[in-house]
């Protein structure tokens, strides 16, 4: 795929592209605001690591990211930095068992379905969240203590955790909730 052909694209859906293993050129699309990925076997959405200092802001306009059934996805970017996803404010995730979150300072709304304990534990990196919805975990009996850093959290929705016995103690520290 040549990024120059798609420079003005705003919305992109990539669904059930099993043999698509690299999406690094998507990071350079200046107008992309909404990205939906389903059934793709990538490890990272942005896996392009350039040698030396990288001056390029990755996904400069992306506001909303939907990821579903990405069994190999480990993270949104192979390299962390504040230059990654500077406009991202909404993320929807379903069935991405290996995913962990980097620091995404602009992210405000997060919905996670069928997540692993590892994914839940990395939510503490998302300190700007105001809305967190988590659901459909049939195995978890106790909720990890990840909410302490989420001081801006106003809405917390936990549903379909059929074996959940204990809520986290950190709920008491959420003053905006």
C-alpha positions as protocol buffer text, in pm:
chain_id: "A"
residue {
  index: 1
  type: UNK
  ca { x: 0 y: 0 z: 0 }
}
residue {
  index: 2
  type: UNK
  ca { x: 127 y: 344 z: -86 }
}
residue {
  index: 3
  type: UNK
  ca { x: 40 y: 604 z: 176 }
}
residue {
  index: 4
  type: UNK
  ca { x: 50 y: 888 z: -80 }
}
residue {
  index: 5
  type: UNK
  ca { x: -256 y: 745 z: -256 }
}
residue {
  index: 6
  type: UNK
  ca { x: -458 y: 761 z: 66 }
}
residue {
  index: 7
  type: UNK
  ca { x: -337 y: 1095 z: 206 }
}
residue {
  index: 8
  type: UNK
  ca { x: -687 y: 1244 z: 232 }
}
residue {
  index: 9
  type: UNK
  ca { x: -866 y: 939 z: 371 }
}
residue {
  index: 10
  type: UNK
  ca { x: -1058 y: 1010 z: 693 }
}
residue {
  index: 11
  type: UNK
  ca { x: -1214 y: 672 z: 778 }
}
residue {
  index: 12
  type: UNK
  ca { x: -1058 y: 331 z: 719 }
}
residue {
  index: 13
  type: UNK
  ca { x: -1196 y: -17 z: 789 }
}
residue {
  index: 14
  type: UNK
  ca { x: -961 y: -317 z: 759 }
}
residue {
  index: 15
  type: UNK
  ca { x: -1158 y: -631 z: 839 }
}
residue {
  index: 16
  type: UNK
  ca { x: -1058 y: -997 z: 809 }
}
residue {
  index: 17
  type: UNK
  ca { x: -731 y: -936 z: 624 }
}
residue {
  index: 18
  type: UNK
  ca { x: -555 y: -1241 z: 771 }
}
residue {
  index: 19
  type: UNK
  ca { x: -238 y: -1203 z: 567 }
}
residue {
  index: 20
  type: UNK
  ca { x: -187 y: -833 z: 641 }
}
residue {
  index: 21
  type: UNK
  ca { x: 108 y: -830 z: 882 }
}
residue {
  index: 22
  type: UNK
  ca { x: 225 y: -466 z: 871 }
}
residue {
  index: 23
  type: UNK
  ca { x: 26 y: -144 z: 900 }
}
residue {
  index: 24
  type: UNK
  ca { x: 313 y: 100 z: 952 }
}
residue {
  index: 25
  type: UNK
  ca { x: 226 y: 328 z: 658 }
}
residue {
  index: 26
  type: UNK
  ca { x: -112 y: 402 z: 813 }
}
residue {
  index: 27
  type: UNK
  ca { x: 69 y: 603 z: 1081 }
}
residue {
  index: 28
  type: UNK
  ca { x: 162 y: 862 z: 820 }
}
residue {
  index: 29
  type: UNK
  ca { x: -191 y: 936 z: 696 }
}
residue {
  index: 30
  type: UNK
  ca { x: -242 y: 1300 z: 798 }
}
residue {
  index: 31
  type: UNK
  ca { x: -625 y: 1309 z: 777 }
}
residue {
  index: 32
  type: UNK
  ca { x: -715 y: 967 z: 921 }
}
residue {
  index: 33
  type: UNK
  ca { x: -961 y: 1020 z: 1209 }
}
residue {
  index: 34
  type: UNK
  ca { x: -1126 y: 677 z: 1247 }
}
residue {
  index: 35
  type: UNK
  ca { x: -957 y: 338 z: 1213 }
}
residue {
  index: 36
  type: UNK
  ca { x: -1131 y: 2 z: 1254 }
}
residue {
  index: 37
  type: UNK
  ca { x: -923 y: -317 z: 1259 }
}
residue {
  index: 38
  type: UNK
  ca { x: -1077 y: -666 z: 1282 }
}
residue {
  index: 39
  type: UNK
  ca { x: -938 y: -1012 z: 1223 }
}
residue {
  index: 40
  type: UNK
  ca { x: -584 y: -900 z: 1138 }
}
residue {
  index: 41
  type: UNK
  ca { x: -270 y: -1076 z: 1267 }
}
residue {
  index: 42
  type: UNK
  ca { x: -46 y: -775 z: 1339 }
}
residue {
  index: 43
  type: UNK
  ca { x: 163 y: -744 z: 1656 }
}
residue {
  index: 44
  type: UNK
  ca { x: 163 y: -362 z: 1654 }
}
residue {
  index: 45
  type: UNK
  ca { x: -49 y: -109 z: 1466 }
}
residue {
  index: 46
  type: UNK
  ca { x: 258 y: 107 z: 1414 }
}
residue {
  index: 47
  type: UNK
  ca { x: 558 y: -123 z: 1385 }
}
residue {
  index: 48
  type: UNK
  ca { x: 789 y: 105 z: 1188 }
}
residue {
  index: 49
  type: UNK
  ca { x: 1097 y: 188 z: 1392 }
}
residue {
  index: 50
  type: UNK
  ca { x: 1329 y: 421 z: 1207 }
}
residue {
  index: 51
  type: UNK
  ca { x: 1694 y: 446 z: 1292 }
}
residue {
  index: 52
  type: UNK
  ca { x: 1800 y: 762 z: 1471 }
}
residue {
  index: 53
  type: UNK
  ca { x: 1565 y: 1022 z: 1614 }
}
residue {
  index: 54
  type: UNK
  ca { x: 1217 y: 1010 z: 1468 }
}
residue {
  index: 55
  type: UNK
  ca { x: 1061 y: 1353 z: 1410 }
}
residue {
  index: 56
  type: UNK
  ca { x: 740 y: 1224 z: 1254 }
}
residue {
  index: 57
  type: UNK
  ca { x: 423 y: 1237 z: 1464 }
}
residue {
  index: 58
  type: UNK
  ca { x: 248 y: 902 z: 1421 }
}
residue {
  index: 59
  type: UNK
  ca { x: -129 y: 903 z: 1358 }
}
residue {
  index: 60
  type: UNK
  ca { x: -150 y: 1284 z: 1396 }
}
residue {
  index: 61
  type: UNK
  ca { x: -530 y: 1313 z: 1346 }
}
residue {
  index: 62
  type: UNK
  ca { x: -660 y: 976 z: 1464 }
}
residue {
  index: 63
  type: UNK
  ca { x: -944 y: 1035 z: 1711 }
}
residue {
  index: 64
  type: UNK
  ca { x: -1111 y: 695 z: 1733 }
}
residue {
  index: 65
  type: UNK
  ca { x: -961 y: 346 z: 1716 }
}
residue {
  index: 66
  type: UNK
  ca { x: -1157 y: 20 z: 1709 }
}
residue {
  index: 67
  type: UNK
  ca { x: -972 y: -311 z: 1744 }
}
residue {
  index: 68
  type: UNK
  ca { x: -1146 y: -648 z: 1744 }
}
residue {
  index: 69
  type: UNK
  ca { x: -1023 y: -1008 z: 1718 }
}
residue {
  index: 70
  type: UNK
  ca { x: -654 y: -923 z: 1691 }
}
residue {
  index: 71
  type: UNK
  ca { x: -500 y: -1234 z: 1851 }
}
residue {
  index: 72
  type: UNK
  ca { x: -135 y: -1128 z: 1807 }
}
residue {
  index: 73
  type: UNK
  ca { x: -169 y: -758 z: 1895 }
}
residue {
  index: 74
  type: UNK
  ca { x: 79 y: -665 z: 2170 }
}
residue {
  index: 75
  type: UNK
  ca { x: 45 y: -287 z: 2157 }
}
residue {
  index: 76
  type: UNK
  ca { x: -58 y: 12 z: 1951 }
}
residue {
  index: 77
  type: UNK
  ca { x: 301 y: 116 z: 1882 }
}
residue {
  index: 78
  type: UNK
  ca { x: 631 y: -68 z: 1902 }
}
residue {
  index: 79
  type: UNK
  ca { x: 794 y: 247 z: 2040 }
}
residue {
  index: 80
  type: UNK
  ca { x: 646 y: 462 z: 2313 }
}
residue {
  index: 81
  type: UNK
  ca { x: 641 y: 837 z: 2310 }
}
residue {
  index: 82
  type: UNK
  ca { x: 417 y: 1138 z: 2339 }
}
residue {
  index: 83
  type: UNK
  ca { x: 435 y: 1182 z: 1963 }
}
residue {
  index: 84
  type: UNK
  ca { x: 221 y: 870 z: 1916 }
}
residue {
  index: 85
  type: UNK
  ca { x: -157 y: 913 z: 1874 }
}
residue {
  index: 86
  type: UNK
  ca { x: -172 y: 1277 z: 2000 }
}
residue {
  index: 87
  type: UNK
  ca { x: -542 y: 1320 z: 1905 }
}
residue {
  index: 88
  type: UNK
  ca { x: -675 y: 978 z: 2008 }
}
residue {
  index: 89
  type: UNK
  ca { x: -962 y: 1022 z: 2253 }
}
residue {
  index: 90
  type: UNK
  ca { x: -1173 y: 709 z: 2202 }
}
residue {
  index: 91
  type: UNK
  ca { x: -1078 y: 341 z: 2184 }
}
residue {
  index: 92
  type: UNK
  ca { x: -1290 y: 27 z: 2160 }
}
residue {
  index: 93
  type: UNK
  ca { x: -1121 y: -310 z: 2210 }
}
residue {
  index: 94
  type: UNK
  ca { x: -1260 y: -662 z: 2192 }
}
residue {
  index: 95
  type: UNK
  ca { x: -1079 y: -992 z: 2213 }
}
residue {
  index: 96
  type: UNK
  ca { x: -718 y: -870 z: 2195 }
}
residue {
  index: 97
  type: UNK
  ca { x: -566 y: -1098 z: 2462 }
}
residue {
  index: 98
  type: UNK
  ca { x: -200 y: -986 z: 2438 }
}
residue {
  index: 99
  type: UNK
  ca { x: -262 y: -611 z: 2427 }
}
residue {
  index: 100
  type: UNK
  ca { x: -98 y: -378 z: 2679 }
}
residue {
  index: 101
  type: UNK
  ca { x: -139 y: -1 z: 2680 }
}
residue {
  index: 102
  type: UNK
  ca { x: 136 y: 258 z: 2654 }
}
residue {
  index: 103
  type: UNK
  ca { x: 85 y: 608 z: 2794 }
}
residue {
  index: 104
  type: UNK
  ca { x: -185 y: 765 z: 2579 }
}
residue {
  index: 105
  type: UNK
  ca { x: -233 y: 1109 z: 2732 }
}
residue {
  index: 106
  type: UNK
  ca { x: -520 y: 1219 z: 2508 }
}
residue {
  index: 107
  type: UNK
  ca { x: -735 y: 904 z: 2552 }
}
residue {
  index: 108
  type: UNK
  ca { x: -1061 y: 984 z: 2736 }
}
residue {
  index: 109
  type: UNK
  ca { x: -1301 y: 698 z: 2657 }
}
residue {
  index: 110
  type: UNK
  ca { x: -1212 y: 329 z: 2663 }
}
residue {
  index: 111
  type: UNK
  ca { x: -1432 y: 26 z: 2616 }
}
residue {
  index: 112
  type: UNK
  ca { x: -1279 y: -321 z: 2657 }
}
residue {
  index: 113
  type: UNK
  ca { x: -1456 y: -652 z: 2604 }
}
residue {
  index: 114
  type: UNK
  ca { x: -1309 y: -1000 z: 2656 }
}
residue {
  index: 115
  type: UNK
  ca { x: -979 y: -873 z: 2790 }
}
residue {
  index: 116
  type: UNK
  ca { x: -695 y: -1048 z: 2968 }
}
residue {
  index: 117
  type: UNK
  ca { x: -561 y: -970 z: 3315 }
}
residue {
  index: 118
  type: UNK
  ca { x: -247 y: -834 z: 3145 }
}
residue {
  index: 119
  type: UNK
  ca { x: -456 y: -587 z: 2944 }
}
residue {
  index: 120
  type: UNK
  ca { x: -646 y: -477 z: 3255 }
}
residue {
  index: 121
  type: UNK
  ca { x: -322 y: -424 z: 3447 }
}
residue {
  index: 122
  type: UNK
  ca { x: -191 y: -182 z: 3183 }
}
residue {
  index: 123
  type: UNK
  ca { x: -498 y: 46 z: 3210 }
}
residue {
  index: 124
  type: UNK
  ca { x: -314 y: 237 z: 3485 }
}
residue {
  index: 125
  type: UNK
  ca { x: -105 y: 396 z: 3205 }
}
residue {
  index: 126
  type: UNK
  ca { x: -415 y: 578 z: 3080 }
}
residue {
  index: 127
  type: UNK
  ca { x: -429 y: 852 z: 3342 }
}
residue {
  index: 128
  type: UNK
  ca { x: -650 y: 1086 z: 3135 }
}
residue {
  index: 129
  type: UNK
  ca { x: -948 y: 848 z: 3112 }
}
residue {
  index: 130
  type: UNK
  ca { x: -1286 y: 994 z: 3203 }
}
residue {
  index: 131
  type: UNK
  ca { x: -1495 y: 693 z: 3092 }
}
residue {
  index: 132
  type: UNK
  ca { x: -1398 y: 326 z: 3130 }
}
residue {
  index: 133
  type: UNK
  ca { x: -1624 y: 36 z: 3031 }
}
residue {
  index: 134
  type: UNK
  ca { x: -1504 y: -320 z: 3087 }
}
residue {
  index: 135
  type: UNK
  ca { x: -1701 y: -634 z: 3014 }
}
residue {
  index: 136
  type: UNK
  ca { x: -1726 y: -1002 z: 2928 }
}
residue {
  index: 137
  type: UNK
  ca { x: -1452 y: -1160 z: 3134 }
}
residue {
  index: 138
  type: UNK
  ca { x: -1567 y: -1503 z: 3249 }
}
residue {
  index: 139
  type: UNK
  ca { x: -1251 y: -1596 z: 3444 }
}
residue {
  index: 140
  type: UNK
  ca { x: -1154 y: -1301 z: 3665 }
}
residue {
  index: 141
  type: UNK
  ca { x: -1245 y: -1339 z: 4034 }
}
residue {
  index: 142
  type: UNK
  ca { x: -1089 y: -1015 z: 4159 }
}
residue {
  index: 143
  type: UNK
  ca { x: -1029 y: -687 z: 3985 }
}
residue {
  index: 144
  type: UNK
  ca { x: -665 y: -571 z: 3964 }
}
residue {
  index: 145
  type: UNK
  ca { x: -572 y: -255 z: 4158 }
}
residue {
  index: 146
  type: UNK
  ca { x: -530 y: -43 z: 3846 }
}
residue {
  index: 147
  type: UNK
  ca { x: -771 y: 239 z: 3912 }
}
residue {
  index: 148
  type: UNK
  ca { x: -552 y: 444 z: 4149 }
}
residue {
  index: 149
  type: UNK
  ca { x: -391 y: 647 z: 3867 }
}
residue {
  index: 150
  type: UNK
  ca { x: -725 y: 716 z: 3697 }
}
residue {
  index: 151
  type: UNK
  ca { x: -801 y: 1031 z: 3895 }
}
residue {
  index: 152
  type: UNK
  ca { x: -1010 y: 1190 z: 3615 }
}
residue {
  index: 153
  type: UNK
  ca { x: -1242 y: 889 z: 3585 }
}
residue {
  index: 154
  type: UNK
  ca { x: -1609 y: 996 z: 3595 }
}
residue {
  index: 155
  type: UNK
  ca { x: -1781 y: 688 z: 3451 }
}
residue {
  index: 156
  type: UNK
  ca { x: -1692 y: 328 z: 3534 }
}
residue {
  index: 157
  type: UNK
  ca { x: -1898 y: 44 z: 3395 }
}
residue {
  index: 158
  type: UNK
  ca { x: -1814 y: -318 z: 3480 }
}
residue {
  index: 159
  type: UNK
  ca { x: -2044 y: -586 z: 3337 }
}
residue {
  index: 160
  type: UNK
  ca { x: -2054 y: -960 z: 3266 }
}
residue {
  index: 161
  type: UNK
  ca { x: -1771 y: -1061 z: 3499 }
}
residue {
  index: 162
  type: UNK
  ca { x: -1953 y: -1378 z: 3604 }
}
residue {
  index: 163
  type: UNK
  ca { x: -1690 y: -1491 z: 3859 }
}
residue {
  index: 164
  type: UNK
  ca { x: -1600 y: -1149 z: 4003 }
}
residue {
  index: 165
  type: UNK
  ca { x: -1612 y: -1161 z: 4384 }
}
residue {
  index: 166
  type: UNK
  ca { x: -1424 y: -848 z: 4494 }
}
residue {
  index: 167
  type: UNK
  ca { x: -1413 y: -493 z: 4365 }
}
residue {
  index: 168
  type: UNK
  ca { x: -1081 y: -309 z: 4388 }
}
residue {
  index: 169
  type: UNK
  ca { x: -1002 y: -102 z: 4698 }
}
residue {
  index: 170
  type: UNK
  ca { x: -881 y: 174 z: 4467 }
}
residue {
  index: 171
  type: UNK
  ca { x: -1244 y: 264 z: 4386 }
}
residue {
  index: 172
  type: UNK
  ca { x: -1248 y: 470 z: 4707 }
}
residue {
  index: 173
  type: UNK
  ca { x: -966 y: 692 z: 4578 }
}
residue {
  index: 174
  type: UNK
  ca { x: -1158 y: 800 z: 4267 }
}
residue {
  index: 175
  type: UNK
  ca { x: -1290 y: 1140 z: 4365 }
}
residue {
  index: 176
  type: UNK
  ca { x: -1445 y: 1232 z: 4028 }
}
residue {
  index: 177
  type: UNK
  ca { x: -1648 y: 910 z: 4004 }
}
